[in-house]
Structures are given as C-alpha cells and as structure tokens.
Amino acid sequence: MIDLIWLIPLLPLVGFLVNGLGRNVLPKSLVGVVGCGVVLISFLLSCGVFSTIYTLRQAGESATFTQPVFDWIGAGSAQVSLSFLVDPLSAVMLLIVTGIGFLIHVYSIGYMQHDAGFAKFFAYLNLFIFFMLLLVLGSNYIVMFIGWEGVGLCSYLLIGFWFKNSSYASAAKKAFVMNRIGDLGFLIAVFAIFATFGTFEFAGIFPQAANMTMGDTTLLLITLLLFVAATGKSAQIPLFTWLPDAMAGPTPVSALIHAATMVTAGIYMIARSNILFTLSPITLQIVAAIGICTALLAAAIAVTQNDIKKVLAYSTVSQLGYMFLGLGVGAFTGAFFHVITHAFFKALLFLGAGSVIHAMSDEQDMRNMGGLKKHLPVTYLTMLIGTVAIAGIPPLSGFFSKDEILAHAFAHSKVLWVLGFMGALFTAFYMFRMLFLTFFGQFRGTSAQASHLHESPPTMTVPLVVLAVLAALGGFLNVPAALGGQHALANFLAPVFAESVEKVGEAHLEHSTEYVLMGISALAAIVMAVVAYRQYVSKAVVPVADDVPRSGLSRLSYRKFYVDELYDTLIVRPLNALSVFFYRKVDRGGIDGVVNGLGSATGESGKGIRLLQSGNVGFYIFMMVIAVVALLAYGVFNG
Amino acid sequence: MSIFYFVAFLSIFFALMTIFAKNPVHSVLYLVITFFTFTIHYILLNAQFLAIVNFIVYMGAIMVLFLFVLMLLNLNKDTEPLKSNLVKVMGVIAGMCLLVTLAGSFRVLQATGVDIVENTEIGLVGNLGKVLFSEFLLPFEISSILLLTAMVGAVLLAKNDPKNA
Amino acid sequence: METIVQEIQGVPLNHYILFCSLIFTIGVIGVLIRRNVIIIMMSIELMLNSVNLLLTAFSAHSGDPSGQVFVFFIMALAAAEVAVGLAIIVMVYRNTRSVDINALNRLRG
C-alpha cells in the first residue's frame, strides 16, 4: 500500500481535469460522482497507509517512508525531486484532508445543487485537495511550497467563486495578497535553509539541524521567516483580516479551506520543522505571544458579530491562535491534537451554518433567525454537539485538546495560562450566543423565509451526523495520563517530535495541578453557557440593528477593532499614492516622456531641417560654396 | 612679361563687368571680350591650337547661342529684379572666402614654379594632334558621341509637342 | 614668336594660379548674385574657362601635352552642356514665362 502513495494526490488531480474540462458537457450527477469518488478512493488509500504506519508504530518502529517519483530540478548542487514522505504526522493529516474533504464534497452536492457553476466548483475543490495533499506529502520544502502556493490559489478561486459580485472578488484578492506576503517569508526561509544546509529534503535538514546550538542566529532568522509564512496562511496577527472576508465564498469552501485544512497548513509546517523551532526559543516565544494575542483579539471581536459565518470565522482565527500558542509552549502534540479536533467540530459548525443558511433562503444575519430548532432538528442537534465541543466541555473532543494546550501553557508561564483561560471564556460565550440566537426563541425572519424552512436533504445532513460523532468522540484519541488514558496520539507521533523533546525535555505537571486546571476550565465553560442562556433565551435579548450607535468596547468589538481601517491607512493608501506617483511622474512623465520626446525631437528637428529645402537653387549653390570652402580649409590647414 | 599682367588685368576687369552689368545683353558682350583676353593668354602660352579653338567655339558658337536665346526670350531690357542686398553681400563674402582659401591653400602647399621649360612646341597643332590621336583616341571618339547626344537632346527638348501645343 | 614665348616664360606659375583663382571666384560670385538663369550659366562658363587656362599653364610649364588635350575635351563638353542647358531654359520659359531662378522652387520641402 505504501507504494501507492503517489496515487493519493494524483486522483484528485484527475478529478479536477475531468470535471474542469467537461464542465459544460457532463451531467451534474456524473460530476458529483467523479468529484466525490476520487476523494473517496484517496481516503481509502490513506486509510491503508495509515494502518501500515499504525502497525509499525505499535511494534515500536519509527515508520518513515520516502517515495521519490521523479527528479525535477538539477541545477548544480540544488537537487530537487518530486518525492513523497509518509510518517505518522503526514499519515494523520492525510486522513483528515481526505476524510473531511470527502464529507464536504458530499455535502456540496446538496448545497450547490442549484448553482450554474456546479462542475467548476467540484473541479476547484478537487484541485484544492490535490495541492493540499502535495503540501502534506512533500518530502522537501520545495514540494511543500508548491502545495502551499497551490492552496492559496485555490482559496482565491473558491472565495471568489461568485465572481460577478465585486465585493466577493475583492475579498478573494485580499486573501490572495495577504497569503502572498506570507509566501515571501516562506521563500526567503527556503533559500536560507538551502544556503545553510545545502539541501531541501527534510531527511537531510533535520539531522543536520539537530547538531546546531540552541539559539543559533541563522536558525532564528529561518524560523522567524517561516513563522511569517505561517501567519499569512493560518491567519494570525498581522495577516488575519483576510479570513473573515473569505466568508464571501460558498459555505462548503469555508468549511473545507478555512476551517479544516488550508489554515492548518501553517501549524503543519511548523510541526514538521519542529527541530528548527525548538532550537530558536526566541521564535517560540514570539509564536506563543502572537498566538495568544490573536486568540484574544478574535474572540473579542466574535462576541458582537451578527453574521453567523463571521462568528465562525473569528472563532477559527481564535482557535488557530490557540494552536500557535500550543506550538509556542512546546506542546507540539497538543497543538496537532487541537488541529484534528478543530477540524472535526469547525467543519461541523460551518456545514451546519450552511444548512441553516440554505433553509433560510440565503439569510445569514442571526438577528433574523430564531426558533429554528423545531424546523431543523438534525442541524440543531449536530450544531449543539459542535458548540459544546468547541466550548471545551468534557467529555467532548474540544475539552481534551484545549486542555492539553492550556496545561503546557501553565507549565511554561502562568500569564499565558490566564490569558488562554480568558479566551476560553469568550469562546464558550460567543459560541453559545450563536447557538441560542439561531435556534432558540421566536422566529424573527420574514414570512417568505418561514414558508421555505425545511431540513436539508440527506446529502447535507449525513456528513453533519458523521462529523458530530467524530467531534463527540475525537477526544479519546489522546486522553492524558492524568485521566487514566494512554496518550495514544502522543505516542503515535513521538518519532516526529523526538529530537525536540530531547532538547527541551517534557513538561511535567503534577496530576493534582492538572485536575485543578481541568476542573476550572470545564466549570468556566459551563458557567459562560449559562450566562449566554440567560441573556439570549431567558431575557430574549436580540442584538441591536446596525444603525443604532454602540458605545465603547461594544463598538470597538463590532467594528473589528478597526484593524482593516488601520491597514488601509497605513499600507493601502500610501501604496496607492506611491503607485499613482509612479504612474504619473515616472511612467507617463519620465519614461514615456523620454520615448515620446525622442520621437518628437526627431520630428521637430526634421521640421527644422526641412526648411533647408527651400527649392531655391541659389541657396543651394551658396551652401555648396560654403561647404567647399570649409572642406578645403579643413583639409589644407589641418589635415 | 608686362603683356601678361596687362592682359590679366583686362580679363579681370571685364569679368567683373560681366557679373555686375544690369542689362543681360551687355553681360553677354562683356563675356565675349573676356574670352578674347583668354585667347590672348593661350597664345602667350604658345597653345596655338587651343587659342584658335577657344576663339571659334566659345566666342563664335557658345556666346552666339547665348545671344540667340536672350533675343528669343526678349530679355534685352533689365526686366529682372535683383536679389536683396543681404543676399548679394553674403554671396560676395562667400566668394571672397573661397578666394582666400584657395590662395592660402596654394601658398601652404607651395606649388613650386617650374620656370625652365624644355619643350615649348607642344601647343602646336601637329604635336597636339599626335598626342590626341594616339593616347587619347578613345575619349576623342566618345566625345563625338557626346556631342551627338547633346544635339539630339537639345532638339528633343526644345521641340514643340504637337499634341499639347 | 619664340622670343615672345621666351619672354613670357619669365612669368612664374604662382601668378597664373592666382589669376585663375581670381577668375574662378568671380564666376562663383556671379552665380550667387544674379537671378537671371542665363547670366548664371554664363558665369559657369567663366569658371570653366579659368580652369582651362590653368590647365594650359601647367601643361606649358611642365611640357606635358595631356593638359592641353584635357582642355580640348573640356571645351567640347562645355559646348554640349550649353546646348542642352539653353534648351532646358527655353522649355522652362515656355512653361513659367520667367527666367528667374527664385520662381523655380517647386522642389520646396
């Protein structure tokens, strides 16, 4: 089965080509079958790969396979080949990408049923899966970069899928540009890596890096640049504003790309390069700081948002901040565990929101919803499970993963734990706010919407149920020892992080401390849920309309802390002014001036010289005499 | 010796009269006298053949032709406007520059005067004829064709086209 | 004859050169000053003649007959040129009723 690794990314590419080229001729049913089918087969192959790796890990072996496909670049000492690496980390990511990808493909059959660009959508989705698989399976930084860039491209294509709306197209452009800024960091880091280690392959770099000293400045530079790339792709401060705007795309896109897979690429990349980061403690501190700041900022904004997808978008940014916090405090397994559980419940929440939007005839403002739990029972139940999971209430998955991160944060620095705890409070509050505003109370929409309310078709509800089960039970992948568990995931991923763990040592907390921390966070989450209930169900408070002026913190939060406006003033306007300056003065005035000036100078001089042709023979003879005199004089007296 | 200078002075005087005379017929007549002085110069150099040819061809044929055309075009009055004074001054200055340059260049190049001449008989008809018909036979024949061409050309040019009269 | 010739040969060549240059310059001035085409052609004839004289002078002084042969050809050529030139002038006069060269500026740029 390991030999068939190359099929795993190839099949979605084939699906892209078939659906893309045949988008106008193939019937919708065939498009759906092809689109989902290739991802399903990739998922089954990934299961096979995973089981191989699992049995090897159970036997205690290291389980790393490299499969070269072909040699690509051979430029002197820079040898790059397209080759795939399978180890525990990439095996798990494979399952997530193909598994959740498959569920979302199935969901899209129902959601995009009435859209004219049905086949194009599936083609783009398949292309995205292909690039994401390249990113995950790459055995060197170049193949990873190809996947990195490719998912950025597909994100652009899918966010701007309804491109005739110019604000959606601008959102797509914003996402792409911000990603690109991060990609520049990635590229420079790759160059620096090649200059330092002489190769692009992971298998060549990491052993060499393990011998370098802690705090090496080259490594510091490389890891800072890699982190810049991660902030772009995974929407951290300062490059996070594209993610909320990316909600302009269809909901399956938000679920797949901006919840489960693409935004986790940054964390995957850092987890893969963990030895480089462990040897640069300054970078790790920066990672943790930015992670927690992003988590808090996004959570503060989410508290007042009224668009159901925007709440989930800011929630994603916040949870990604938690993952980076986990990476920063050395909880590599914890951060990756949170990636997995977040993929489950965030995809679930997004798909559920899509179901709600679909039922509400494309209404997204929660102020016009309410009381939907009678009409959308399956959606309600699954979203309830998702909300409980994300709030971190045991025994659902979010509790275990968030707690592991917070425990490591506590061991690292109490301040970080306090801030993380505050973020968890916010998380629980706004997620339950969203649930209550949407599903409880009186229906606040129009009668036209009320007549259309219906539960979604099975193609949409079955993936919801599957994801709900995973969100509920996913926590048992990695039950910590304090609760009597096996820490299965940590053991599984041990060889990937072995070197790093060796350098810094495991964080150890007393079991009693852990119980206290767990207890506090679970209790706090439940308390916040009750607070939200009292606010939005008992008192039936509805958030105010847009034109009502808000005050102070509420306004700051509702206006997203004016970050977009800040960027606009600091960066966009000066750049535009610079561009206009270059256009007017340098390009039109300078360069065109020179070129046109040459032309007009030639013309003018021609006009002047033309006046010599007066047609007057006497003048010509006069000139001849002068010329003869001049030539004679020059020839005789100087020559 | 003094004959040369006297005749030279006459040549220059009448040449100047040629170009400064207002009436074109007067100009032609002055030019004829100038050519006469040139004939005397040829005789002084013992170029007898050339002197005769100059007399007959230039003065007898060419100047008569000029006079014919002048009479044909009825230009025997001063019907022509002169050029503006500026142009005349410029013209004279250009000419003087030419003279200065030529004289100066000859001085610089130091053409030495070959004073003693061996053979003084080369200008006689017989001797000239010998050279003409032996060394320069081909140019001689071709110049006859040239004259034929010129004649045909002149006739064609001046002929009245019967269609566009 | 011989005594005349021998007397004349006391004239140095430089004087001939100067004299012919002078006549040539007078011809050039005539071309530049006058507006009547026929006078211009006559000035050209003056220039040709000065050259003829100079060639003859050189030939006489160096005993080389080819100078005088050359003069012979120049004269033939001058005759042909005058014939054709005057024919052209007659044609131009027929078409434009004027022999002023300033009127012949149809080649104006």
Short mmCIF file of C-alpha atoms in Angstrom, two decimals, chain A residues 14-403:
data_model
loop_
_atom_site.label_atom_id
_atom_site.label_comp_id
_atom_site.label_asym_id
_atom_site.label_seq_id
_atom_site.Cartn_x
_atom_site.Cartn_y
_atom_site.Cartn_z
CA VAL A 14 -7.57 13.59 -12.39
CA GLY A 15 -10.91 14.58 -10.92
CA PHE A 16 -10.02 18.23 -11.45
CA LEU A 17 -9.14 17.63 -15.08
CA VAL A 18 -12.25 15.60 -15.82
CA ASN A 19 -14.66 17.98 -14.13
CA GLY A 20 -12.84 21.04 -15.32
CA LEU A 21 -12.61 20.11 -18.96
CA GLY A 22 -16.06 18.55 -19.07
CA ARG A 23 -17.82 21.18 -17.03
CA ASN A 24 -20.19 22.11 -19.80
CA VAL A 25 -20.91 18.63 -21.11
CA LEU A 26 -21.07 16.29 -18.14
CA PRO A 27 -24.38 15.86 -16.32
CA LYS A 28 -24.48 17.02 -12.70
CA SER A 29 -24.86 13.56 -11.26
CA LEU A 30 -21.73 12.37 -13.03
CA VAL A 31 -19.80 15.41 -11.90
CA GLY A 32 -20.79 14.74 -8.32
CA VAL A 33 -19.83 11.08 -8.56
CA VAL A 34 -16.46 11.84 -10.11
CA GLY A 35 -15.70 14.65 -7.71
CA CYS A 36 -16.56 12.71 -4.58
CA GLY A 37 -15.39 9.38 -5.90
CA VAL A 38 -11.76 10.37 -6.40
CA VAL A 39 -11.57 11.82 -2.91
CA LEU A 40 -13.17 8.68 -1.51
CA ILE A 41 -10.59 6.48 -3.18
CA SER A 42 -7.81 8.73 -1.92
CA PHE A 43 -9.32 8.39 1.55
CA LEU A 44 -9.39 4.63 1.34
CA LEU A 45 -5.77 4.60 0.19
CA SER A 46 -4.90 6.94 3.04
CA CYS A 47 -6.58 4.52 5.45
CA GLY A 48 -4.39 1.78 4.08
CA VAL A 49 -1.28 3.89 4.50
CA PHE A 50 -2.33 4.83 7.99
CA SER A 51 -2.89 1.26 9.03
CA THR A 52 0.57 0.33 7.76
CA ILE A 53 2.14 3.14 9.75
CA TYR A 54 0.00 2.25 12.77
CA THR A 55 1.05 -1.35 12.87
CA LEU A 56 4.65 -0.28 12.57
CA ARG A 57 4.28 2.19 15.40
CA GLN A 58 2.56 -0.38 17.54
CA ALA A 59 5.62 -2.54 17.00
CA GLY A 60 7.69 0.36 18.25
CA GLU A 61 9.41 1.19 14.99
CA SER A 62 9.95 4.63 13.57
CA ALA A 63 7.79 4.23 10.43
CA THR A 64 9.05 6.79 7.94
CA PHE A 65 8.82 6.14 4.20
CA THR A 66 10.05 8.24 1.32
CA GLN A 67 8.87 7.56 -2.17
CA PRO A 68 10.64 9.52 -4.92
CA VAL A 69 8.56 10.00 -8.05
CA PHE A 70 10.91 11.80 -10.40
CA ASP A 71 13.90 14.11 -10.38
CA TRP A 72 12.75 17.58 -11.15
CA ILE A 73 15.39 20.26 -10.82
CA GLY A 74 19.06 19.51 -11.14
CA ALA A 75 20.96 22.76 -11.03
CA GLY A 76 24.42 22.12 -9.73
CA SER A 77 24.19 21.47 -6.04
CA ALA A 78 20.47 22.25 -5.90
CA GLN A 79 18.77 18.94 -6.50
CA VAL A 80 15.03 18.87 -6.10
CA SER A 81 12.95 15.81 -6.76
CA LEU A 82 9.24 15.30 -6.52
CA SER A 83 9.08 12.80 -3.70
CA PHE A 84 6.62 11.96 -1.01
CA LEU A 85 7.25 11.41 2.68
CA VAL A 86 4.94 9.35 4.83
CA ASP A 87 5.39 9.31 8.56
CA PRO A 88 2.95 9.42 11.48
CA LEU A 89 2.39 13.17 11.16
CA SER A 90 1.60 13.12 7.47
CA ALA A 91 -0.45 9.93 7.80
CA VAL A 92 -2.81 11.62 10.25
CA MET A 93 -3.01 14.75 8.09
CA LEU A 94 -3.80 12.55 5.08
CA LEU A 95 -6.76 11.08 6.88
CA ILE A 96 -8.05 14.47 7.92
CA VAL A 97 -7.66 16.06 4.49
CA THR A 98 -9.17 13.23 2.50
CA GLY A 99 -11.75 12.20 5.09
CA ILE A 100 -13.19 15.58 5.90
CA GLY A 101 -12.67 16.54 2.28
CA PHE A 102 -14.83 13.65 1.20
CA LEU A 103 -17.59 14.58 3.64
CA ILE A 104 -17.58 18.16 2.42
CA HIS A 105 -17.66 17.03 -1.22
CA VAL A 106 -20.76 15.00 -0.47
CA TYR A 107 -22.29 17.99 1.33
CA SER A 108 -21.55 20.22 -1.66
CA ILE A 109 -23.62 18.01 -3.93
CA GLY A 110 -26.65 19.10 -1.98
CA TYR A 111 -25.60 22.65 -1.21
CA MET A 112 -24.52 23.69 -4.73
CA GLN A 113 -27.26 21.76 -6.47
CA HIS A 114 -28.88 24.83 -8.00
CA ASP A 115 -25.72 26.67 -8.89
CA ALA A 116 -24.75 27.10 -12.54
CA GLY A 117 -21.08 26.58 -11.81
CA PHE A 118 -21.60 23.17 -10.21
CA ALA A 119 -18.93 21.35 -12.19
CA LYS A 120 -16.46 24.20 -11.86
CA PHE A 121 -16.94 24.11 -8.09
CA PHE A 122 -16.12 20.44 -7.89
CA ALA A 123 -13.14 20.90 -10.19
CA TYR A 124 -11.76 23.62 -7.92
CA LEU A 125 -12.43 21.54 -4.81
CA ASN A 126 -10.57 18.60 -6.29
CA LEU A 127 -7.70 20.84 -7.30
CA PHE A 128 -7.54 22.12 -3.76
CA ILE A 129 -7.40 18.60 -2.36
CA PHE A 130 -4.59 17.82 -4.77
CA PHE A 131 -2.49 20.77 -3.67
CA MET A 132 -3.19 20.18 -0.01
CA LEU A 133 -2.08 16.59 -0.40
CA LEU A 134 1.11 17.77 -2.10
CA LEU A 135 1.73 20.07 0.83
CA VAL A 136 1.19 17.30 3.35
CA LEU A 137 3.04 14.58 1.50
CA GLY A 138 6.02 16.59 0.29
CA SER A 139 9.35 15.32 1.42
CA ASN A 140 11.17 18.56 0.80
CA TYR A 141 10.45 22.25 1.22
CA ILE A 142 10.01 22.82 -2.50
CA VAL A 143 7.18 20.34 -2.93
CA MET A 144 5.64 21.70 0.24
CA PHE A 145 5.92 25.17 -1.24
CA ILE A 146 4.18 24.07 -4.40
CA GLY A 147 1.32 22.80 -2.31
CA TRP A 148 1.48 25.95 -0.17
CA GLU A 149 1.10 28.21 -3.17
CA GLY A 150 -1.44 25.97 -4.79
CA VAL A 151 -3.81 26.02 -1.85
CA GLY A 152 -3.52 29.78 -1.80
CA LEU A 153 -4.52 29.83 -5.46
CA CYS A 154 -7.46 27.51 -4.91
CA SER A 155 -8.53 29.57 -1.94
CA TYR A 156 -8.62 32.61 -4.24
CA LEU A 157 -10.58 30.75 -6.89
CA LEU A 158 -13.09 29.41 -4.41
CA ILE A 159 -13.58 32.55 -2.31
CA GLY A 160 -14.27 34.49 -5.45
CA PHE A 161 -16.40 31.71 -6.88
CA TRP A 162 -19.34 34.05 -7.40
CA PHE A 163 -17.03 36.50 -9.04
CA LYS A 164 -19.70 38.64 -10.59
CA ASN A 165 -20.14 40.26 -7.21
CA SER A 166 -17.28 42.71 -6.97
CA SER A 167 -17.02 42.66 -3.18
CA TYR A 168 -16.58 38.89 -3.26
CA ALA A 169 -13.88 39.29 -5.88
CA SER A 170 -12.16 41.88 -3.71
CA ALA A 171 -12.30 39.50 -0.76
CA ALA A 172 -10.64 36.84 -2.87
CA LYS A 173 -7.97 39.29 -3.95
CA LYS A 174 -7.37 40.33 -0.34
CA ALA A 175 -6.94 36.72 0.71
CA PHE A 176 -4.50 36.07 -2.08
CA VAL A 177 -2.42 39.17 -1.45
CA MET A 178 -2.13 38.51 2.27
CA ASN A 179 -1.20 34.90 1.62
CA ARG A 180 1.41 36.10 -0.80
CA ILE A 181 3.06 38.28 1.81
CA GLY A 182 3.46 35.19 3.92
CA ASP A 183 4.71 33.21 0.96
CA LEU A 184 7.55 35.66 0.53
CA GLY A 185 8.68 34.78 4.04
CA PHE A 186 8.48 31.11 3.18
CA LEU A 187 10.55 31.54 0.06
CA ILE A 188 13.30 33.52 1.73
CA ALA A 189 13.35 30.95 4.52
CA VAL A 190 13.76 28.17 1.97
CA PHE A 191 16.67 29.99 0.36
CA ALA A 192 18.26 30.47 3.75
CA ILE A 193 17.72 26.80 4.52
CA PHE A 194 19.40 25.79 1.32
CA ALA A 195 22.29 28.13 2.00
CA THR A 196 22.74 26.72 5.48
CA PHE A 197 22.07 23.03 5.00
CA GLY A 198 22.77 22.51 1.31
CA THR A 199 19.62 20.53 0.65
CA PHE A 200 15.89 20.95 0.58
CA GLU A 201 14.95 17.47 1.81
CA PHE A 202 13.59 17.14 5.33
CA ALA A 203 15.57 13.99 5.83
CA GLY A 204 18.74 15.91 5.08
CA ILE A 205 17.97 19.08 7.00
CA PHE A 206 16.64 17.94 10.34
CA PRO A 207 19.52 15.67 11.35
CA GLN A 208 21.96 18.44 10.47
CA ALA A 209 19.91 20.95 12.42
CA ALA A 210 19.83 18.75 15.47
CA ASN A 211 23.56 19.28 15.82
CA MET A 212 23.36 23.05 15.89
CA THR A 213 23.49 25.08 19.05
CA MET A 214 20.44 26.36 20.85
CA GLY A 215 19.69 29.92 19.85
CA ASP A 216 21.71 29.84 16.62
CA THR A 217 21.11 33.11 14.75
CA THR A 218 20.72 31.55 11.31
CA LEU A 219 18.06 29.26 12.67
CA LEU A 220 16.44 32.21 14.38
CA LEU A 221 16.18 34.01 11.09
CA ILE A 222 14.88 30.96 9.26
CA THR A 223 12.25 30.21 11.85
CA LEU A 224 11.09 33.82 12.01
CA LEU A 225 10.59 33.82 8.27
CA LEU A 226 8.78 30.51 8.39
CA PHE A 227 6.55 31.90 11.09
CA VAL A 228 5.75 34.92 8.91
CA ALA A 229 4.61 32.46 6.27
CA ALA A 230 2.50 30.66 8.86
CA THR A 231 0.83 33.91 9.96
CA GLY A 232 -0.18 34.53 6.37
CA LYS A 233 -1.55 31.11 5.71
CA SER A 234 -3.07 30.48 9.14
CA ALA A 235 -4.48 33.96 9.70
CA GLN A 236 -2.59 35.23 12.71
CA ILE A 237 -1.78 38.81 13.64
CA PRO A 238 -0.92 40.76 11.47
CA LEU A 239 -2.19 38.87 8.43
CA PHE A 240 -5.54 37.61 9.68
CA THR A 241 -8.03 40.05 8.20
CA TRP A 242 -8.49 38.01 5.06
CA LEU A 243 -10.19 35.15 6.84
CA PRO A 244 -13.40 36.88 7.92
CA ASP A 245 -13.71 38.43 4.47
CA ALA A 246 -13.20 34.99 2.96
CA MET A 247 -16.68 34.10 4.16
CA ALA A 248 -17.78 35.54 0.82
CA GLY A 249 -17.22 32.11 -0.63
CA PRO A 250 -19.76 29.27 -0.54
CA THR A 251 -20.10 27.62 2.86
CA PRO A 252 -18.50 24.27 1.92
CA VAL A 253 -15.43 26.29 0.94
CA SER A 254 -15.38 27.95 4.32
CA ALA A 255 -15.70 24.59 5.95
CA LEU A 256 -13.02 22.86 3.98
CA ILE A 257 -10.44 25.50 3.44
CA HIS A 258 -10.89 27.96 6.19
CA ALA A 259 -11.62 25.58 8.98
CA ALA A 260 -10.17 22.19 8.46
CA THR A 261 -7.33 22.15 6.02
CA MET A 262 -5.67 25.17 4.47
CA VAL A 263 -5.44 27.26 7.59
CA THR A 264 -3.89 24.37 9.42
CA ALA A 265 -1.08 24.24 6.88
CA GLY A 266 0.89 26.75 8.93
CA ILE A 267 0.70 24.58 12.01
CA TYR A 268 1.57 21.51 10.00
CA MET A 269 4.62 23.24 8.57
CA ILE A 270 5.84 24.32 11.97
CA ALA A 271 5.17 20.87 13.39
CA ARG A 272 7.15 19.35 10.56
CA SER A 273 10.08 21.76 11.16
CA ASN A 274 9.82 21.43 14.92
CA ILE A 275 13.52 20.86 15.45
CA LEU A 276 14.34 24.19 13.83
CA PHE A 277 11.90 25.95 16.10
CA THR A 278 12.97 24.17 19.25
CA LEU A 279 16.48 25.44 18.66
CA SER A 280 15.18 29.03 18.44
CA PRO A 281 13.48 29.74 21.75
CA ILE A 282 13.03 33.42 20.90
CA THR A 283 10.93 32.49 17.89
CA LEU A 284 8.86 30.15 20.00
CA GLN A 285 8.14 32.93 22.46
CA ILE A 286 7.07 35.16 19.60
CA VAL A 287 4.88 32.36 18.27
CA ALA A 288 3.20 31.91 21.61
CA ALA A 289 2.74 35.65 22.13
CA ILE A 290 1.20 36.21 18.73
CA GLY A 291 -0.92 33.10 19.11
CA ILE A 292 -2.46 34.20 22.37
CA CYS A 293 -2.93 37.80 21.20
CA THR A 294 -4.69 36.62 18.09
CA ALA A 295 -6.83 34.24 20.10
CA LEU A 296 -7.97 37.01 22.43
CA LEU A 297 -8.45 39.64 19.73
CA ALA A 298 -10.52 37.37 17.52
CA ALA A 299 -12.58 36.16 20.45
CA ALA A 300 -13.28 39.75 21.49
CA ILE A 301 -14.48 40.57 18.00
CA ALA A 302 -16.64 37.46 17.71
CA VAL A 303 -18.68 38.42 20.74
CA THR A 304 -20.59 41.15 18.89
CA GLN A 305 -20.77 39.82 15.33
CA ASN A 306 -24.19 39.13 13.86
CA ASP A 307 -23.39 37.23 10.70
CA ILE A 308 -23.35 33.57 11.55
CA LYS A 309 -20.42 32.85 9.27
CA LYS A 310 -18.40 35.76 10.57
CA VAL A 311 -18.77 34.45 14.12
CA LEU A 312 -17.43 31.11 12.98
CA ALA A 313 -14.63 32.81 11.02
CA TYR A 314 -13.40 34.76 14.01
CA SER A 315 -13.78 31.62 16.06
CA THR A 316 -11.46 29.88 13.61
CA VAL A 317 -8.88 32.65 13.90
CA SER A 318 -9.12 32.39 17.65
CA GLN A 319 -8.71 28.61 17.71
CA LEU A 320 -5.76 28.87 15.34
CA GLY A 321 -4.27 31.26 17.85
CA TYR A 322 -4.62 28.53 20.44
CA MET A 323 -2.82 26.10 18.20
CA PHE A 324 0.07 28.50 17.77
CA LEU A 325 0.09 29.06 21.50
CA GLY A 326 0.43 25.31 21.86
CA LEU A 327 3.33 25.24 19.43
CA GLY A 328 4.97 28.14 21.18
CA VAL A 329 4.96 26.49 24.59
CA GLY A 330 6.33 23.26 23.17
CA ALA A 331 3.10 21.30 23.13
CA PHE A 332 3.58 20.04 19.58
CA THR A 333 1.36 17.04 20.06
CA GLY A 334 -1.23 19.15 21.86
CA ALA A 335 -1.32 21.71 19.06
CA PHE A 336 -1.65 19.00 16.45
CA PHE A 337 -4.34 17.28 18.50
CA HIS A 338 -6.22 20.57 18.54
CA VAL A 339 -5.84 20.71 14.76
CA ILE A 340 -7.60 17.37 14.50
CA THR A 341 -10.43 18.13 16.89
CA HIS A 342 -10.86 21.62 15.49
CA ALA A 343 -11.16 20.15 12.01
CA PHE A 344 -14.00 17.98 13.26
CA PHE A 345 -16.08 20.50 15.13
CA LYS A 346 -15.33 23.56 13.00
CA ALA A 347 -16.19 21.77 9.77
CA LEU A 348 -19.31 20.52 11.53
CA LEU A 349 -20.24 24.05 12.63
CA PHE A 350 -19.65 25.54 9.21
CA LEU A 351 -21.62 22.85 7.45
CA GLY A 352 -24.41 23.28 9.95
CA ALA A 353 -24.37 27.02 9.37
CA GLY A 354 -24.58 26.29 5.67
CA SER A 355 -27.59 24.13 6.31
CA VAL A 356 -29.22 26.96 8.27
CA ILE A 357 -28.42 29.48 5.54
CA HIS A 358 -29.80 27.11 2.94
CA ALA A 359 -33.01 26.69 4.91
CA MET A 360 -33.31 30.45 5.49
CA SER A 361 -33.09 31.15 1.74
CA ASP A 362 -29.57 32.58 1.96
CA GLU A 363 -30.12 34.72 5.04
CA GLN A 364 -27.00 34.96 7.16
CA ASP A 365 -27.88 37.57 9.81
CA MET A 366 -28.64 35.89 13.12
CA ARG A 367 -30.91 38.73 14.15
CA ASN A 368 -33.40 37.47 11.57
CA MET A 369 -33.24 33.86 12.72
CA GLY A 370 -34.52 32.23 15.89
CA GLY A 371 -36.56 29.27 16.91
CA LEU A 372 -35.16 27.11 14.17
CA LYS A 373 -34.75 24.02 16.34
CA LYS A 374 -38.27 22.89 15.56
CA HIS A 375 -37.73 23.14 11.82
CA LEU A 376 -34.14 21.89 11.56
CA PRO A 377 -33.81 19.19 14.20
CA VAL A 378 -30.80 17.32 12.78
CA THR A 379 -28.95 20.53 12.12
CA TYR A 380 -29.76 21.74 15.62
CA LEU A 381 -28.57 18.58 17.32
CA THR A 382 -25.32 18.39 15.39
CA MET A 383 -24.58 22.06 15.92
CA LEU A 384 -25.30 21.67 19.60
CA ILE A 385 -22.68 18.92 19.74
CA GLY A 386 -20.25 21.13 17.82
CA THR A 387 -20.83 24.08 20.13
CA VAL A 388 -20.36 22.01 23.26
CA ALA A 389 -17.17 20.59 21.76
CA ILE A 390 -15.67 23.95 20.91
CA ALA A 391 -16.57 25.39 24.29
CA GLY A 392 -14.40 22.76 25.88
CA ILE A 393 -16.97 20.98 27.97
CA PRO A 394 -15.99 17.40 28.76
CA PRO A 395 -16.19 14.68 27.58
CA LEU A 396 -16.31 16.11 24.04
CA SER A 397 -13.18 16.46 21.98
CA GLY A 398 -12.52 20.14 22.38
CA PHE A 399 -12.05 19.75 26.11
CA PHE A 400 -9.15 17.32 25.79
CA SER A 401 -7.23 19.18 23.12
CA LYS A 402 -7.69 22.66 24.56
CA ASP A 403 -6.80 21.42 27.98
#
